[in-house]
mmCIF file of C-alpha atoms and ligand atoms in Angstrom:
data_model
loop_
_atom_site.group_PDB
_atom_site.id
_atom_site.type_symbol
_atom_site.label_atom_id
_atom_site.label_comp_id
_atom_site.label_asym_id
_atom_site.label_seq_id
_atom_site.Cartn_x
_atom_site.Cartn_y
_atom_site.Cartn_z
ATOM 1 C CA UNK A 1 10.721 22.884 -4.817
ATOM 2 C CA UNK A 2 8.981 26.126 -5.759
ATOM 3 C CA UNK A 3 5.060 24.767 -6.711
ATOM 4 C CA UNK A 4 5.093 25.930 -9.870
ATOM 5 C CA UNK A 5 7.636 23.007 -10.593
ATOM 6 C CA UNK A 6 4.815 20.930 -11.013
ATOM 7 C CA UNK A 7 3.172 20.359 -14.350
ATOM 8 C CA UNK A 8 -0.096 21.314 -14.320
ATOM 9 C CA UNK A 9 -1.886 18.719 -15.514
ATOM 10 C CA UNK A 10 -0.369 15.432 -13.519
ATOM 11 C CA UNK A 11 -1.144 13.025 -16.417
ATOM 12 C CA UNK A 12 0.247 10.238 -14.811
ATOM 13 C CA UNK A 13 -0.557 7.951 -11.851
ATOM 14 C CA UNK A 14 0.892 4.921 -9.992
ATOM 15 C CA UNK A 15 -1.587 2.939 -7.336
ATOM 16 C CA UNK A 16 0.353 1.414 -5.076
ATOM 17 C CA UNK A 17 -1.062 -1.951 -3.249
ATOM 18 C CA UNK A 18 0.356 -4.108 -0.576
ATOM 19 C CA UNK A 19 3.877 -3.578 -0.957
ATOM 20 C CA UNK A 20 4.136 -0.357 -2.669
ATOM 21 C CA UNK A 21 3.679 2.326 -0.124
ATOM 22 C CA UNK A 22 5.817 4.855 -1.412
ATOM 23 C CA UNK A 23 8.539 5.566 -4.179
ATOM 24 C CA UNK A 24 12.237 5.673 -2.868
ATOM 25 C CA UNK A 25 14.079 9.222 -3.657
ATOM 26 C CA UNK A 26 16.345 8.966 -5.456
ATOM 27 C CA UNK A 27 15.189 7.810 -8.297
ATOM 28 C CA UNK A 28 12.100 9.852 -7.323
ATOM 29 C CA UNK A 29 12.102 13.095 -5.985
ATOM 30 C CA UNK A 30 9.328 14.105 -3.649
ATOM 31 C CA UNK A 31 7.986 17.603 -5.353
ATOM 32 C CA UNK A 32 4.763 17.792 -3.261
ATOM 33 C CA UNK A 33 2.578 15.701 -0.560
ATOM 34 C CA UNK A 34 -1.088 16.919 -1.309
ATOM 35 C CA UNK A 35 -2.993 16.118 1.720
ATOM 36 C CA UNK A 36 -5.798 13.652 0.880
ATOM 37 C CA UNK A 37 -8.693 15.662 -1.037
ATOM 38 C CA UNK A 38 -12.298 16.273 -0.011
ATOM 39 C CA UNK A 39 -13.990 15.271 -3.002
ATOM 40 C CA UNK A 40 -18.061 13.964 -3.121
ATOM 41 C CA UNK A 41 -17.031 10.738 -1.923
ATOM 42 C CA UNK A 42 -14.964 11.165 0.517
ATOM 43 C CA UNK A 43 -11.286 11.166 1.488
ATOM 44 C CA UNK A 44 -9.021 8.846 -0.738
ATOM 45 C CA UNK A 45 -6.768 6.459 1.030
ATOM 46 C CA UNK A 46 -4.149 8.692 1.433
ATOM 47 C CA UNK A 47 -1.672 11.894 0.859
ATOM 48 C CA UNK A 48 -1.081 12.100 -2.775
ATOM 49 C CA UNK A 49 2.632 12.473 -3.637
ATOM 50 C CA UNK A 50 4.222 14.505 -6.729
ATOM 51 C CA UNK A 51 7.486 13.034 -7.950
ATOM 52 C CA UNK A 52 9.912 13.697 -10.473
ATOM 53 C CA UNK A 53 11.331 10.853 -11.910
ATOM 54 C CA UNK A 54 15.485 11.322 -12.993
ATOM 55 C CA UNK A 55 16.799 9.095 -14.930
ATOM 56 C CA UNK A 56 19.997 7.762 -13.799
ATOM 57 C CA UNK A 57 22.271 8.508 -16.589
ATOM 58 C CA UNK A 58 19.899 11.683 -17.877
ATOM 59 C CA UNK A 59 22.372 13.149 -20.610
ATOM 60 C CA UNK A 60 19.078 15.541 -22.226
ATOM 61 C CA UNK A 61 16.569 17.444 -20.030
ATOM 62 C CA UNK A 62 13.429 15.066 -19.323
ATOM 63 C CA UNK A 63 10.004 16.122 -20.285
ATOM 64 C CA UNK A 64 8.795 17.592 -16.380
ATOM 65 C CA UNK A 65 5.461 16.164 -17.827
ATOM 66 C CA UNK A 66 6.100 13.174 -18.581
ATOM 67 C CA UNK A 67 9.068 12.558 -15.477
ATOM 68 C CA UNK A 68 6.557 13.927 -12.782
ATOM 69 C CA UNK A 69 3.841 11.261 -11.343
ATOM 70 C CA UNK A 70 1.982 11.381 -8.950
ATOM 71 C CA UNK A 71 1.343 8.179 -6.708
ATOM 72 C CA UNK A 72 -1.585 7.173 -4.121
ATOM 73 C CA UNK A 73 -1.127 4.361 -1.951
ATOM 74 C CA UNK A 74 -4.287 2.180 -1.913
ATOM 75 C CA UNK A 75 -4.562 1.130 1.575
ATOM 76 C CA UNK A 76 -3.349 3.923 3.094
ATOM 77 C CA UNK A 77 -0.099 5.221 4.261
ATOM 78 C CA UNK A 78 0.005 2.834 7.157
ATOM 79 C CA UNK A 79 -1.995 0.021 5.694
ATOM 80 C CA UNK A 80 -5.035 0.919 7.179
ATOM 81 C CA UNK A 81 -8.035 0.164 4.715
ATOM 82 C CA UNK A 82 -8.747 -3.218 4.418
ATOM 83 C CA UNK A 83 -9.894 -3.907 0.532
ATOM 84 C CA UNK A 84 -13.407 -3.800 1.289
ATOM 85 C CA UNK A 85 -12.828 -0.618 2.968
ATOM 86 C CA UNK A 86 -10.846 1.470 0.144
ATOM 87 C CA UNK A 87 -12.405 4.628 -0.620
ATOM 88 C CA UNK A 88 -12.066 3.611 -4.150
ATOM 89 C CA UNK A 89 -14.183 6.477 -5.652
ATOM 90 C CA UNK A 90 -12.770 9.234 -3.578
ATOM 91 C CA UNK A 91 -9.240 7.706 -4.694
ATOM 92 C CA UNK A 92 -10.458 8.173 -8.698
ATOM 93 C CA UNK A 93 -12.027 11.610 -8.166
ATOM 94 C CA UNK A 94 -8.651 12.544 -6.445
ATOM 95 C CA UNK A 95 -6.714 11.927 -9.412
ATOM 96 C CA UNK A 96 -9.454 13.171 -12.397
ATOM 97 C CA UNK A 97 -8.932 16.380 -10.204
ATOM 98 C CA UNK A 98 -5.242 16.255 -10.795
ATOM 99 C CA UNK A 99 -5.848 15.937 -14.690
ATOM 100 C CA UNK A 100 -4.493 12.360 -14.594
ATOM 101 C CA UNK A 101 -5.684 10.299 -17.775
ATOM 102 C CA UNK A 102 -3.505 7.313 -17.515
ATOM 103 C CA UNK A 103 -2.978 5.003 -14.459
ATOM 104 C CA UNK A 104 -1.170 2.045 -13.807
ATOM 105 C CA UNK A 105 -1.789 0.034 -10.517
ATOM 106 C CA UNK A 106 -0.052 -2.441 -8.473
ATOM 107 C CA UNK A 107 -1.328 -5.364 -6.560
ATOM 108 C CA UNK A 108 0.029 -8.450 -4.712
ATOM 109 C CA UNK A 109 -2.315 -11.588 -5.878
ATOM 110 C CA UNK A 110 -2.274 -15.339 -5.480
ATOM 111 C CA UNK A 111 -1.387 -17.448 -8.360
ATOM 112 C CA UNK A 112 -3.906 -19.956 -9.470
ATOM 113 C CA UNK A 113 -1.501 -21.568 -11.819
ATOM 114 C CA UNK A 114 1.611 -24.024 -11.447
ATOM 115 C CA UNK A 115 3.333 -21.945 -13.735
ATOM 116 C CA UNK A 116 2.835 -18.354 -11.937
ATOM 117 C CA UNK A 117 5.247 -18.904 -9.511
ATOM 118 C CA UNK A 118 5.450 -16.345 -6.487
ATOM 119 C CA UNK A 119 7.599 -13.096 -7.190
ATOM 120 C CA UNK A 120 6.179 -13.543 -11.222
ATOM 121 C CA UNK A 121 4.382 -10.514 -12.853
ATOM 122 C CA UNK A 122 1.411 -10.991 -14.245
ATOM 123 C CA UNK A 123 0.279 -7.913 -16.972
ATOM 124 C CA UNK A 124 -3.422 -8.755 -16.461
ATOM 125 C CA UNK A 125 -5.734 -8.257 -19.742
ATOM 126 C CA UNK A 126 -9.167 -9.522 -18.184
ATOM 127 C CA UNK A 127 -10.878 -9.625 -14.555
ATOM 128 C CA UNK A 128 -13.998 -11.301 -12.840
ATOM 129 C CA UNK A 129 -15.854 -9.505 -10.567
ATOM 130 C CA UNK A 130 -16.572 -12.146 -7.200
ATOM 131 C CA UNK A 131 -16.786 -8.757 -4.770
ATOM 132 C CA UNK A 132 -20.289 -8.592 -2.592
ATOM 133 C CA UNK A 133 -21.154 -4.918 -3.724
ATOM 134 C CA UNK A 134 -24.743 -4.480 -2.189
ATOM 135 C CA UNK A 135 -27.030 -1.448 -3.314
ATOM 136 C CA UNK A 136 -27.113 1.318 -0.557
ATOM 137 C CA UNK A 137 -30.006 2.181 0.867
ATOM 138 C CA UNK A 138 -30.832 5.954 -0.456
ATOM 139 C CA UNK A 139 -28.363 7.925 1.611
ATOM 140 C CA UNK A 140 -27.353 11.207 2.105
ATOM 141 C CA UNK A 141 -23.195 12.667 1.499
ATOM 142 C CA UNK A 142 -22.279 12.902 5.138
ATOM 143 C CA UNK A 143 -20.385 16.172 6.145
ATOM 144 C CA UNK A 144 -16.624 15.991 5.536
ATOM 145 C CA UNK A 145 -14.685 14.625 8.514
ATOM 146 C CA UNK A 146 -11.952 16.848 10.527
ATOM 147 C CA UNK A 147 -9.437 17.633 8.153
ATOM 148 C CA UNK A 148 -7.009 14.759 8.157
ATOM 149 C CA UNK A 149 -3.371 14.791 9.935
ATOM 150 C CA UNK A 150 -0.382 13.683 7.508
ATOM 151 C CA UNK A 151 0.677 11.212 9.812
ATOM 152 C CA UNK A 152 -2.309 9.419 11.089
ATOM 153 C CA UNK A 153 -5.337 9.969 8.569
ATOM 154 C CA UNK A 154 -8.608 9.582 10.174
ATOM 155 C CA UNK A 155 -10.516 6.213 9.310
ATOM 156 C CA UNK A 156 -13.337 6.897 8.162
ATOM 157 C CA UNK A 157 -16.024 4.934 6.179
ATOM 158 C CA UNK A 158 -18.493 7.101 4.851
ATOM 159 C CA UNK A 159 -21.017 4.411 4.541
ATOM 160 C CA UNK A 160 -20.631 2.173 7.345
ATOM 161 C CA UNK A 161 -23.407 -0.499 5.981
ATOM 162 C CA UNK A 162 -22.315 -0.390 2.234
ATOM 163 C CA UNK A 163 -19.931 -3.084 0.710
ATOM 164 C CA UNK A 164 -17.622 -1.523 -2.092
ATOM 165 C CA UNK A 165 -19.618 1.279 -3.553
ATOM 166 C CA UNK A 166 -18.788 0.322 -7.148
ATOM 167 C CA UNK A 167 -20.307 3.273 -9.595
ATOM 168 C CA UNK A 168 -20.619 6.904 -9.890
ATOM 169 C CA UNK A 169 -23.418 6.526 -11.622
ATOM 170 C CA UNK A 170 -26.216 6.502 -9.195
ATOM 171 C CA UNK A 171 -29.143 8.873 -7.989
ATOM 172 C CA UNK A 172 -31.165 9.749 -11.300
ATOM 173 C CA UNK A 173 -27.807 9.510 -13.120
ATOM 174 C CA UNK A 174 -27.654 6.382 -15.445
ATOM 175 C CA UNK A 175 -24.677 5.720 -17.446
ATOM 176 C CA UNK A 176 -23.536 2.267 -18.626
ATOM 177 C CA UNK A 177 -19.846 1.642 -19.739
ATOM 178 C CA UNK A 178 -18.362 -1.131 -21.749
ATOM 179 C CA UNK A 179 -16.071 -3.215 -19.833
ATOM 180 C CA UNK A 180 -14.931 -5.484 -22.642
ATOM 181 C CA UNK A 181 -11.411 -4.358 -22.435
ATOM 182 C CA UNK A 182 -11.060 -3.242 -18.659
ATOM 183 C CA UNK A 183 -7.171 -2.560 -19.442
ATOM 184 C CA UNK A 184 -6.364 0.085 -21.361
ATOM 185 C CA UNK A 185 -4.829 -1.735 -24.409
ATOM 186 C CA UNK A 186 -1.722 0.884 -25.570
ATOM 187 C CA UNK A 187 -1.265 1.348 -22.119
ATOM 188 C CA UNK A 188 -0.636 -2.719 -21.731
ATOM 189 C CA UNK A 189 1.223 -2.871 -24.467
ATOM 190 C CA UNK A 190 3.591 0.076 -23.116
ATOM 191 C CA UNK A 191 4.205 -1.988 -19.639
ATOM 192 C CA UNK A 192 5.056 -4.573 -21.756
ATOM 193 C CA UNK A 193 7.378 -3.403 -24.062
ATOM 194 C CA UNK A 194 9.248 -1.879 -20.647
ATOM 195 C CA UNK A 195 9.169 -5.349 -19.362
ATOM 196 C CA UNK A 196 10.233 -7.162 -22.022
ATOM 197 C CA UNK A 197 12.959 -4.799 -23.642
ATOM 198 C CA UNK A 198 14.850 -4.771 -20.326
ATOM 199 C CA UNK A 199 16.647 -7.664 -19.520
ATOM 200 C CA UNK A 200 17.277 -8.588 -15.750
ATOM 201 C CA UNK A 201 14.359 -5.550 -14.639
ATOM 202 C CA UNK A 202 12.798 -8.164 -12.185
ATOM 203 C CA UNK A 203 15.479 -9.195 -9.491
ATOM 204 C CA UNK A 204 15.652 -12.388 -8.103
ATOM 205 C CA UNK A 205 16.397 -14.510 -6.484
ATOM 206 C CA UNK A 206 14.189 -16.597 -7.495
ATOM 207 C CA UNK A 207 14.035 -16.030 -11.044
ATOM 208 C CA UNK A 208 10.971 -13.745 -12.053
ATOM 209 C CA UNK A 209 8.735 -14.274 -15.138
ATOM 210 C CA UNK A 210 6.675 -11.686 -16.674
ATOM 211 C CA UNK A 211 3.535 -13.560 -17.514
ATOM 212 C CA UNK A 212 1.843 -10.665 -21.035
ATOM 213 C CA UNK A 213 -1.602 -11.671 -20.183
ATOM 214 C CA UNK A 214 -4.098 -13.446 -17.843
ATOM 215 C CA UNK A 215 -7.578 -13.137 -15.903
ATOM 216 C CA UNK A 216 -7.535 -11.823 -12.385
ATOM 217 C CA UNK A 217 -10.285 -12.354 -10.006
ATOM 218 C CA UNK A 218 -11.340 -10.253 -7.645
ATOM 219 C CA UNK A 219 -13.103 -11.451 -4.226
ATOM 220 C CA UNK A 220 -14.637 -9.435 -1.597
ATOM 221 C CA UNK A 221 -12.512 -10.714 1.494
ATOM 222 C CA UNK A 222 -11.034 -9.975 3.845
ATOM 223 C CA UNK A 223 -10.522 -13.521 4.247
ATOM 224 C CA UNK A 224 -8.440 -15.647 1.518
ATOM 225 C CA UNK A 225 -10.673 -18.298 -0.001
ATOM 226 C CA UNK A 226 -11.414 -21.841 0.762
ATOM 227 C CA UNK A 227 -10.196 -24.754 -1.215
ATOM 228 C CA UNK A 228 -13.729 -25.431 -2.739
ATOM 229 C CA UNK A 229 -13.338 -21.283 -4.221
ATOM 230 C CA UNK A 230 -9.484 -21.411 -5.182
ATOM 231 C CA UNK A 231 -10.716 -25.213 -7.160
ATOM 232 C CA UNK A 232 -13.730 -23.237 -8.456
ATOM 233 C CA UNK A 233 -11.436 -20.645 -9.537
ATOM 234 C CA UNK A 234 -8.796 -22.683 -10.792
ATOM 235 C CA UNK A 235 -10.541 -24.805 -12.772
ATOM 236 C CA UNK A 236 -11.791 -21.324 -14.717
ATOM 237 C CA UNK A 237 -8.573 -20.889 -15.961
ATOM 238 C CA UNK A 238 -7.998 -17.848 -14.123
ATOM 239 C CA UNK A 239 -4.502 -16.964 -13.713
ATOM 240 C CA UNK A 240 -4.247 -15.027 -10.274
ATOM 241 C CA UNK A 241 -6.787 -13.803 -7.311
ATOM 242 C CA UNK A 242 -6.938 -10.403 -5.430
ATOM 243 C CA UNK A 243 -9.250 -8.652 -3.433
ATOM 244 C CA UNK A 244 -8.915 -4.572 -4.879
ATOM 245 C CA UNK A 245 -9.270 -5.250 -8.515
ATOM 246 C CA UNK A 246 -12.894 -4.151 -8.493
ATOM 247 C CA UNK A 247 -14.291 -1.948 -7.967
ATOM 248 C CA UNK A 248 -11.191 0.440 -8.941
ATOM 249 C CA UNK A 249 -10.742 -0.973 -12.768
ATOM 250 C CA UNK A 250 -14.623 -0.193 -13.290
ATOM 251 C CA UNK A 251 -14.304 3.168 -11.850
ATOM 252 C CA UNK A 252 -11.557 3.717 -13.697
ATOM 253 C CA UNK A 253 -13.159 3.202 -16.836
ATOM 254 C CA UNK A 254 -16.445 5.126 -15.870
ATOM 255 C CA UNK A 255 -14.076 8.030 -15.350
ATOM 256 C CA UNK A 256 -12.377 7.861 -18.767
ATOM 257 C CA UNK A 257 -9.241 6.977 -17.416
ATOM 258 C CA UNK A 258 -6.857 4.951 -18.844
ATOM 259 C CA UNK A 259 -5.772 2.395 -15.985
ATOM 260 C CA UNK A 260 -3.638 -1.395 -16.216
ATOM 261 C CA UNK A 261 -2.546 -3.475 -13.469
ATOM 262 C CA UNK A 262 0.545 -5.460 -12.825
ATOM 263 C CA UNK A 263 -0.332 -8.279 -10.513
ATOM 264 C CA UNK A 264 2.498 -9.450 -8.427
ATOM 265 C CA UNK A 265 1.895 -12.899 -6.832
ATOM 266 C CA UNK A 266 2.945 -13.570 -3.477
ATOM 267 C CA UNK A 267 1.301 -17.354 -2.924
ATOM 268 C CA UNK A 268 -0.384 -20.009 -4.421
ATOM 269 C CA UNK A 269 -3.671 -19.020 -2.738
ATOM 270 C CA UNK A 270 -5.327 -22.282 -1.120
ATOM 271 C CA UNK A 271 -5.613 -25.092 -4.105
ATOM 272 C CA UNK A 272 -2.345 -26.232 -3.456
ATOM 273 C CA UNK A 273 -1.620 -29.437 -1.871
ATOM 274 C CA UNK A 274 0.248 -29.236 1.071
ATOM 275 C CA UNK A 275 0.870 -25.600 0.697
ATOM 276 C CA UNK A 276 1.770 -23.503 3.307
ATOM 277 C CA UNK A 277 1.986 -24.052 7.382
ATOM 278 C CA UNK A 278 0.648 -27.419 7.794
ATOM 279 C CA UNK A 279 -0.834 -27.169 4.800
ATOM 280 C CA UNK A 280 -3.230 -24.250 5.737
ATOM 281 C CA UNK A 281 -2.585 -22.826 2.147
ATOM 282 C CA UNK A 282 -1.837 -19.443 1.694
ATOM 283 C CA UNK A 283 -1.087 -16.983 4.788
ATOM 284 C CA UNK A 284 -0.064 -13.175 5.701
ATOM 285 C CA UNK A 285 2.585 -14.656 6.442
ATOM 286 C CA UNK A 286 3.334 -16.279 2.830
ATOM 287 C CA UNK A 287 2.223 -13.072 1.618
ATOM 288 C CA UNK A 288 4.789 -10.681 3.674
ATOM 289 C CA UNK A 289 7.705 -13.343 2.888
ATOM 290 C CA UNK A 290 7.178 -11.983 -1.101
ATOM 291 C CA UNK A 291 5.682 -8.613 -0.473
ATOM 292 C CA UNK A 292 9.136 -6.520 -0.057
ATOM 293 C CA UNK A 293 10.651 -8.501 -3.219
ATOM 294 C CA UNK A 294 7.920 -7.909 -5.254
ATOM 295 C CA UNK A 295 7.667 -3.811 -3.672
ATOM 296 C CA UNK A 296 11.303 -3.499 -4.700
ATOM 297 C CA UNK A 297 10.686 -4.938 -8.505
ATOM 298 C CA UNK A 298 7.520 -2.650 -8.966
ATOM 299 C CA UNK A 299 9.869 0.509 -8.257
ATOM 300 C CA UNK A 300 11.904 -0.779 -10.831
ATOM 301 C CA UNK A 301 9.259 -1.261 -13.319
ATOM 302 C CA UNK A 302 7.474 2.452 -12.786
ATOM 303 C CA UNK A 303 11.593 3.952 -13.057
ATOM 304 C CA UNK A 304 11.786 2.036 -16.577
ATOM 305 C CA UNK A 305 7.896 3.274 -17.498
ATOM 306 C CA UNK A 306 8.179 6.580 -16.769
ATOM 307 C CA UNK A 307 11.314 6.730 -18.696
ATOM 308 C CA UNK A 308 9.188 4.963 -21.629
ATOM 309 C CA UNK A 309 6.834 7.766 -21.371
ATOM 310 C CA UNK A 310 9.577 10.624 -21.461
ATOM 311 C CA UNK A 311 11.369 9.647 -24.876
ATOM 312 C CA UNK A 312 7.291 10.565 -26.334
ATOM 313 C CA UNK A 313 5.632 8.585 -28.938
ATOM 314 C CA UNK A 314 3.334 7.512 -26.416
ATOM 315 C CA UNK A 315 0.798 10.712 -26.495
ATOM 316 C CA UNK A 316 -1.789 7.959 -27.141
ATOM 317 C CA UNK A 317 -1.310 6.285 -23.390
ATOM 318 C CA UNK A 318 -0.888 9.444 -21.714
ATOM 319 C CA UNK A 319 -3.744 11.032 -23.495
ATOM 320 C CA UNK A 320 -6.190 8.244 -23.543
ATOM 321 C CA UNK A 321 -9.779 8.788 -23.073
ATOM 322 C CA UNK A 322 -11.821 6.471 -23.867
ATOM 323 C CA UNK A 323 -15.939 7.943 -23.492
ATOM 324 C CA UNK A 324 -15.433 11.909 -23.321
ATOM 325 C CA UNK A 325 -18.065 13.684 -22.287
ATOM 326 C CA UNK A 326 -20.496 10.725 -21.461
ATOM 327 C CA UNK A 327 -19.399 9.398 -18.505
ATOM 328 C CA UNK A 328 -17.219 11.670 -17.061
ATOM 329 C CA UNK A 329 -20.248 14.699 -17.075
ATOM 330 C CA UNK A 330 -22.572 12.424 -16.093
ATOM 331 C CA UNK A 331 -20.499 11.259 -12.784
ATOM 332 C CA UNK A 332 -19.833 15.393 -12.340
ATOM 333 C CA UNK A 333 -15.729 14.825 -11.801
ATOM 334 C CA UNK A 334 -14.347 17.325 -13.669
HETATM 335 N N1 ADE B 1 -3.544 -11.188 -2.248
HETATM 336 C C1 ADE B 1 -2.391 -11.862 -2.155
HETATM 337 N N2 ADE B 1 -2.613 -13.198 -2.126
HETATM 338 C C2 ADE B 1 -3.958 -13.355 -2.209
HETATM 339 C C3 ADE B 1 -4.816 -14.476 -2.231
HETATM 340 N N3 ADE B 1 -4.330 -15.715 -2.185
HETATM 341 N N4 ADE B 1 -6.157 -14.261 -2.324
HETATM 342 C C4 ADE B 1 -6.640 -13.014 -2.395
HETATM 343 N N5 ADE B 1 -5.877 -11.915 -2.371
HETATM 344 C C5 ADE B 1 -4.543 -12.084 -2.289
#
């Protein structure tokens, strides 16, 4: 594909998590890999791939801008960040540099209710932060490693005694953004109305319920959580538990980008009563048995969005943001 096949701005993002890797051609076609950025913090987790969705029965000529996405996987091409390790504000400087104002991420979680049974959606509306981010000590921008091979990027952590640097707003910079709403609202209620309006979009078997709201909560990991924490957590109310949530919905929002997450439960984390291999409560294992289910359903989901997004009336989502020119100059991503 010549480059000039690719719409300049990208306005529109997936975030793949454990599970979600890549999007299969067809439906997608691979337009571009961009090798991962330099940007001020660092490398993002990976290449960052331009597709063009095609509907499979296209009778009109789709919208290129609205058909072509482009997708980052979160933990790397070959799973290689751990979530305490994801260079999450390389990953949203990446895409702001692509002109991406709308992003919708994916991420396997563990249900804290009966009722969210692995291989469910959950459309997320709120999240708790339970991640460990600990100020740096005043640091300089190291120099920019080797530029990265395709296959094998390097792993690198920019700031080897920092846990999840969570702000761009930092270093005589002060900028404070309201987190009420973490999920962009039309953008919900978009992912939604593509997973409600289509019956049978989630395979089974099992059958697969769309849960329309519910409270993730993010820990810091890498280990799941004891009993006493999935109780704790439990008894909150909280619907599901995952360890990438933060700090990527708040940077999200401090870069005016519209972002939502579809949480895709794999396990029953460790509250449940003889749950699991001896009752050792939730596993990789566990997690891998639902993983390529849930993968497969997610590509099914972002084919049915994007073709949302093409029939227009949804300049709002694609267009949405939030706090121009506050926190967006003040975090210099342009
Ligand atoms: N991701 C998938 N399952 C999880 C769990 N039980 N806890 C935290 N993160 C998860």
């Amino acid at each position: 594909h010549p480059a000039n096949s690719i719409p300049d701005p990208v306005p529109i993002a997936i975030v793949g998590g454990t599970g979600l890797s890549s999007l299969p051609s067809p439906p997608f076609t691979p337009l571009a890999l961009l090798p991962p950025p330099q940007t001020p913090w660092g490398l993002p987790s990976s290449p960052i791939a331009i597709l063009s969705y095609t509907p499979p029965s296209s009778t009109s000529t789709p919208d290129p801008k609205a058909t072509t996405i482009a997708f980052l996987a979160r933990h790397g091409l070959h799973h290689q960040y751990a979530p305490h390790e994801i260079p999450n504000r390389a990953n949203v400087a990446a895409l702001k540099r692509l002109g991406v104002t709308c992003v919708v991420g994916f991420s396997a979680v563990g249900s804290l209710k009966e009722e969210v049974k692995p291989r469910d959606f959950v459309v997320v509306d709120q999240v708790l932060d339970w991640t460990k981010g600990v100020s740096p000590p005043t640091f300089s921008i190291p120099p920019p490693p080797p530029p990265p091979s395709l296959n094998q990027p390097p792993k690198t952590n920019p700031f080897p005694f920092q846990v999840r640097p969570w702000t761009f707003f930092e270093s005589g910079t002060v900028g404070h953004i309201p987190m009420a709403h973490p999920f962009d609202p039309p953008l919900r209620a978009l992912l939604l109305h593509t997973l409600t309006t289509t019956p049978g979009l989630l395979l089974g078997p099992p059958t697969t319920t769309t849960h329309p709201s519910g409270t993730v909560i993010c820990i810091e990991g890498p280990q799941f959580s004891t009993r006493a924490e999935s109780l704790l957590f439990r008894s909150l109310g909280l619907s599901c538990i995952n360890m990438s949530a933060f700090p990527e919905a708040k940077l999200f929002r401090e870069a005016e980008i519209a972002f939502a997450l579809v949480c895709m439960s794999t396990d029953y984390d460790s509250w449940r009563e003889g749950e699991g291999e001896e009752g050792e409560g939730v596993s990789v294992e566990m997690v891998m048995g639902h993983m390529g289910a849930n993968g497969e359903n997610a590509k099914r989901v972002v084919a049915r969005l994007v073709e949302e997004l093409s029939r227009g009336g949804n300049e709002e989502v694609v267009r949405a943001e939030r706090w121009r020119g506050t926190a967006r100059a003040a975090a210099g991503i342009t």
